[in-house]
Amino acid sequence: MQTTLLQFAGFQLEPVVTRHPCLINALPLEILMEILAYVPVASRVYTRVHINPLLLPEHMDDTANDDEDVVLEHTLDRAKRDEDYGNCLAERLLNHGCARFCSSRQWNFLSVLRVCRLWGIAARACPQFWVAIANQNDYTVERSLKLSGNLSIFAGGGTHRWPSAVTVLRTLQHLPRIRTLHISSSSPDEHIISCIDHLNFYFKAHGAYLLQNLYLDFSGGRDRAQWPTYCCINTAAWTQQSLPFLEELVLDTVKLRSPCALISPSLTELTLVRCVAPWKTTEELLGTLERLPLLKILTLAETDHPLDLDGDA
């Protein structure tokens, strides 16, 4: 997989007379589909976002030796690992220009659709390629839900935010096959705050049979004095009262009512931040922890503890 962006006049390579065959395209379509199925899993791959050349300082004004412009070694190493590093005017004109003036973003795995016609056909015919919901925009979300077929899906997370509240609600309609669900109203996702009131509705209408990782952040990106109303989760009315595969539960600014099906014996990690916990006494808290034999990580941050926790009991 190779991509080269030669953006500026004068830096294009000389025409190549001898063309080398693309051997990967000689593979059977089924094998190419199998290869592309692993591409969306590459969540830690980043690419450079090059600065507008007009915003660069004059070459003679380069102050790379000034303390404020010195590039830390770890910053430089991280930047060099990004795809397309150094392929810009900043790097050609200024010392470590790409690391100093350009930024990085998560690589868009949908770029493989534009490599060639064959790769586009293979990706669209491969349901595994679409199981990580591409939430770049409303269209990519809808296409992922359709082309992933009946396979389990991973919704949200990564550096791409939900494009709209509608896409969140549309995805929740596929709750029975969701394995990972990440919904956040924190900055810059305040635009999906309206979907909070609908969350319980979808869990009442659909079972979350495969749910393994659940992240709900309804802090709204505000400080403690400006917290929004808690998102109240009442699992007593949910279709499914047991979540046997739920391993990781991370909640922020959520009010849980007891009994809570989310506190599943299968949990290995439980994080409650600015939440109203489903226990009122220390005895109830300890009883809850006793029912979590697989729990490895417990985090309670800015969450009120039982009033009797520091008492003689």
C-alpha positions in Angstrom: 0.0 0.0 0.0 1.8 3.1 -1.2 0.6 6.7 -1.5 2.6 9.7 -2.7 1.3 13.2 -2.8 3.5 15.5 -4.8 1.6 18.7 -4.2 3.9 21.4 -5.4 5.3 22.3 -8.8 9.0 21.6 -9.1 9.0 18.6 -6.8 7.4 16.0 -9.1 9.5 13.0 -9.9 10.8 12.5 -13.4 8.5 10.2 -15.6 9.3 6.6 -15.1 9.9 4.8 -18.3 9.9 1.2 -17.0 6.6 0.3 -15.2 6.7 -2.5 -12.6 3.7 -4.8 -12.3 1.5 -4.5 -9.2 1.9 -8.1 -8.0 -0.7 -7.7 -5.2 -3.4 -7.1 -7.8 -2.6 -10.4 -9.4 -3.9 -12.2 -6.2 -7.3 -13.8 -6.3 -10.1 -11.4 -5.2 -10.8 -13.5 -2.2 -7.3 -13.2 -0.9 -7.2 -9.5 -1.5 -10.5 -9.2 0.5 -8.9 -11.1 3.3 -6.0 -8.7 3.4 -8.2 -5.6 3.3 -10.3 -7.0 6.2 -7.5 -6.2 8.6 -7.0 -2.6 7.4 -9.6 -0.9 9.7 -8.0 -2.6 12.7 -4.9 -0.3 12.2 -6.3 2.3 14.7 -2.8 3.6 15.7 -1.7 4.6 12.2 -1.4 8.3 11.7 -0.7 10.5 8.7 0.7 14.0 8.4 -1.5 17.1 7.8 0.8 19.5 6.1 0.8 23.2 6.8 -0.3 25.7 4.2 3.0 26.8 2.6 1.9 30.4 2.8 1.9 30.2 6.6 5.6 29.1 6.7 8.2 31.6 7.9 10.7 32.9 5.5 13.6 30.5 5.0 16.1 33.1 6.3 14.0 33.6 9.4 14.2 30.0 10.5 15.0 30.0 14.2 15.5 26.3 14.8 18.1 27.0 17.4 15.7 29.1 19.6 14.5 27.2 22.7 10.8 27.6 21.7 11.4 25.9 18.3 13.6 23.1 19.4 11.9 19.8 18.5 12.0 17.3 21.3 13.5 14.0 20.4 10.3 12.0 21.2 8.2 14.4 19.3 10.4 14.1 16.3 10.5 10.3 16.5 6.7 10.2 16.7 6.3 12.5 13.8 8.7 10.4 11.6 6.5 7.3 12.2 3.5 9.1 10.5 2.7 8.3 7.0 3.7 10.9 4.4 6.2 12.5 6.9 8.5 15.0 5.3 6.7 15.1 1.9 6.1 18.9 2.2 7.7 22.3 1.7 8.2 22.7 5.4 10.6 19.8 5.6 12.4 20.9 2.4 13.0 24.5 3.5 13.3 24.4 7.3 15.1 22.2 9.8 12.7 19.5 11.0 10.0 21.6 9.3 7.4 18.8 9.0 7.7 18.0 12.7 7.6 21.7 13.8 4.9 23.1 11.6 2.7 20.2 10.5 0.3 18.1 12.5 -1.0 14.5 12.5 -4.3 12.8 12.4 -5.5 9.2 12.4 -5.1 7.6 9.1 -8.4 7.3 7.2 -8.7 3.6 6.3 -11.3 4.4 3.6 -8.3 5.7 1.5 -7.8 2.2 0.2 -11.0 2.6 -1.8 -9.2 5.2 -3.9 -6.0 3.1 -4.6 -7.5 1.6 -7.7 -10.8 0.2 -9.1 -9.9 -3.4 -8.0 -9.3 -2.4 -4.4 -12.5 -0.5 -4.3 -14.4 -3.5 -5.6 -12.7 -5.8 -3.1 -13.4 -3.6 -0.1 -17.0 -3.1 -0.9 -17.5 -6.8 -1.3 -15.8 -7.6 2.0 -18.2 -7.3 5.0 -15.3 -7.6 7.5 -13.8 -4.3 6.1 -16.9 -2.4 7.4 -17.3 -3.8 10.9 -15.5 -0.8 12.4 -18.1 1.8 11.7 -16.6 4.6 9.6 -18.0 7.7 11.3 -16.3 10.3 9.1 -19.7 11.5 8.0 -23.3 10.5 7.8 -22.8 8.7 4.5 -19.9 6.5 5.7 -21.8 5.5 8.8 -24.8 4.4 6.7 -22.6 2.6 4.2 -20.8 0.8 7.0 -24.0 -0.4 8.6 -25.2 -1.7 5.3 -22.0 -3.3 3.9 -21.1 -5.0 7.2 -24.0 -7.3 6.7 -24.9 -9.3 9.8 -21.5 -9.2 11.4 -20.8 -7.8 14.8 -19.7 -4.2 14.7 -17.6 -1.7 16.6 -19.3 1.7 16.9 -17.5 4.9 17.9 -14.1 5.5 19.4 -10.9 6.7 17.6 -10.2 10.2 16.6 -13.2 10.5 14.3 -16.3 11.9 16.2 -19.9 11.0 15.5 -20.9 13.4 12.7 -24.5 13.8 14.0 -27.0 12.6 16.6 -28.9 10.9 13.8 -26.0 8.7 13.0 -25.8 7.6 16.7 -29.5 6.7 16.7 -29.2 5.0 13.4 -26.4 2.9 14.7 -28.3 2.0 17.9 -30.9 0.4 15.8 -28.3 -2.3 15.2 -27.7 -2.8 19.0 -28.0 -6.6 18.8 -24.8 -6.9 16.8 -22.8 -4.1 18.4 -19.7 -5.4 20.2 -18.2 -2.0 21.2 -20.2 1.2 21.7 -18.6 4.5 22.3 -20.9 7.6 22.8 -19.5 10.9 24.0 -21.1 14.4 24.3 -17.8 15.9 25.5 -16.1 18.6 23.4 -16.2 18.6 20.4 -19.2 16.3 20.4 -21.8 18.5 22.1 -23.9 18.2 19.0 -25.0 14.7 19.9 -26.2 15.6 23.4 -29.8 15.3 22.1 -29.5 11.5 21.7 -29.1 11.0 25.5 -32.8 10.9 26.1 -33.2 8.1 23.5 -30.6 5.8 24.9 -32.9 3.9 27.3 -35.5 3.6 24.5 -33.1 1.6 22.2 -32.0 -0.7 25.0 -35.7 -1.3 25.8 -36.4 -2.1 22.2 -33.3 -4.2 21.4 -31.1 -6.7 23.2 -27.4 -6.1 23.5 -26.4 -9.7 23.1 -22.8 -9.2 22.0 -21.9 -6.0 23.9 -18.4 -6.3 25.2 -17.2 -2.7 25.6 -19.4 0.2 26.6 -18.2 3.8 26.9 -20.7 6.5 27.7 -19.5 10.1 28.4 -22.3 12.6 29.0 -20.2 15.2 30.8 -20.8 17.6 27.9 -17.3 18.9 28.2 -18.2 21.3 31.0 -16.7 21.8 34.4 -18.3 20.6 37.7 -20.3 23.8 38.2 -21.9 23.4 34.8 -22.7 19.7 34.7 -25.7 18.8 32.6 -28.5 16.7 34.0 -27.3 13.2 34.6 -28.2 10.6 31.9 -30.3 8.3 34.0 -29.9 4.6 33.1 -32.6 2.3 34.4 -31.8 -1.2 33.2 -34.8 -2.7 34.9 -36.8 -1.8 31.8 -34.3 -3.1 29.3 -35.0 -6.0 27.1 -31.9 -7.8 28.2 -31.2 -8.2 31.9 -28.0 -10.1 31.5 -24.9 -8.9 29.6 -22.7 -12.1 29.7 -20.0 -10.7 27.4 -19.6 -7.2 28.9 -16.0 -6.8 29.9 -15.3 -3.1 30.0 -17.7 -0.4 31.3 -16.7 3.3 31.3 -19.3 5.8 32.4 -19.0 9.6 32.8 -21.9 11.7 34.3 -24.4 8.9 34.4 -26.9 8.0 37.1 -27.3 4.3 37.6 -30.3 2.8 39.3 -30.3 -0.4 41.3 -30.4 -3.2 40.3 -28.1 -2.4 37.4 -27.6 -5.0 34.6 -24.5 -3.2 33.5 -22.7 -4.3 36.7 -22.2 -7.7 35.1 -20.2 -10.5 36.7 -18.2 -10.7 33.4 -16.6 -7.2 34.0 -12.9 -6.9 34.0 -12.8 -3.1 34.1 -15.2 -0.7 35.8 -14.8 3.1 35.6 -17.3 5.6 37.0 -16.5 9.3 36.7 -18.8 11.9 38.1 -21.5 9.2 38.4 -24.3 8.4 40.8 -23.5 4.8 41.7 -26.2 2.2 42.2 -25.1 1.5 45.8 -26.1 3.7 48.8 -24.2 1.9 51.6 -20.7 0.4 52.1 -22.3 -3.0 52.5 -24.0 -2.7 49.1 -20.7 -1.5 47.5 -18.8 -4.5 48.9 -21.6 -6.8 47.9 -21.4 -5.5 44.4 -17.6 -6.0 44.2 -18.1 -9.6 45.5 -20.2 -10.3 42.5 -17.5 -9.3 40.1 -15.0 -12.1 40.3 -13.1 -11.2 37.1 -12.7 -7.5 38.0 -9.1 -6.3 37.5 -9.4 -2.5 37.3 -11.8 -0.4 39.4 -11.8 3.4 39.1 -14.2 5.7 41.0 -13.4 9.4 40.2 -15.4 12.4 41.4 -18.1 10.0 42.4 -19.7 10.3 45.8 -18.9 7.4 48.1 -21.4 5.8 50.5 -22.0 8.1 53.5 -21.1 5.3 55.9 -17.8 4.4 54.1 -15.7 6.3 56.7 -17.9 5.3 59.6 -17.4 2.5 62.2 -19.3 0.1 59.9 
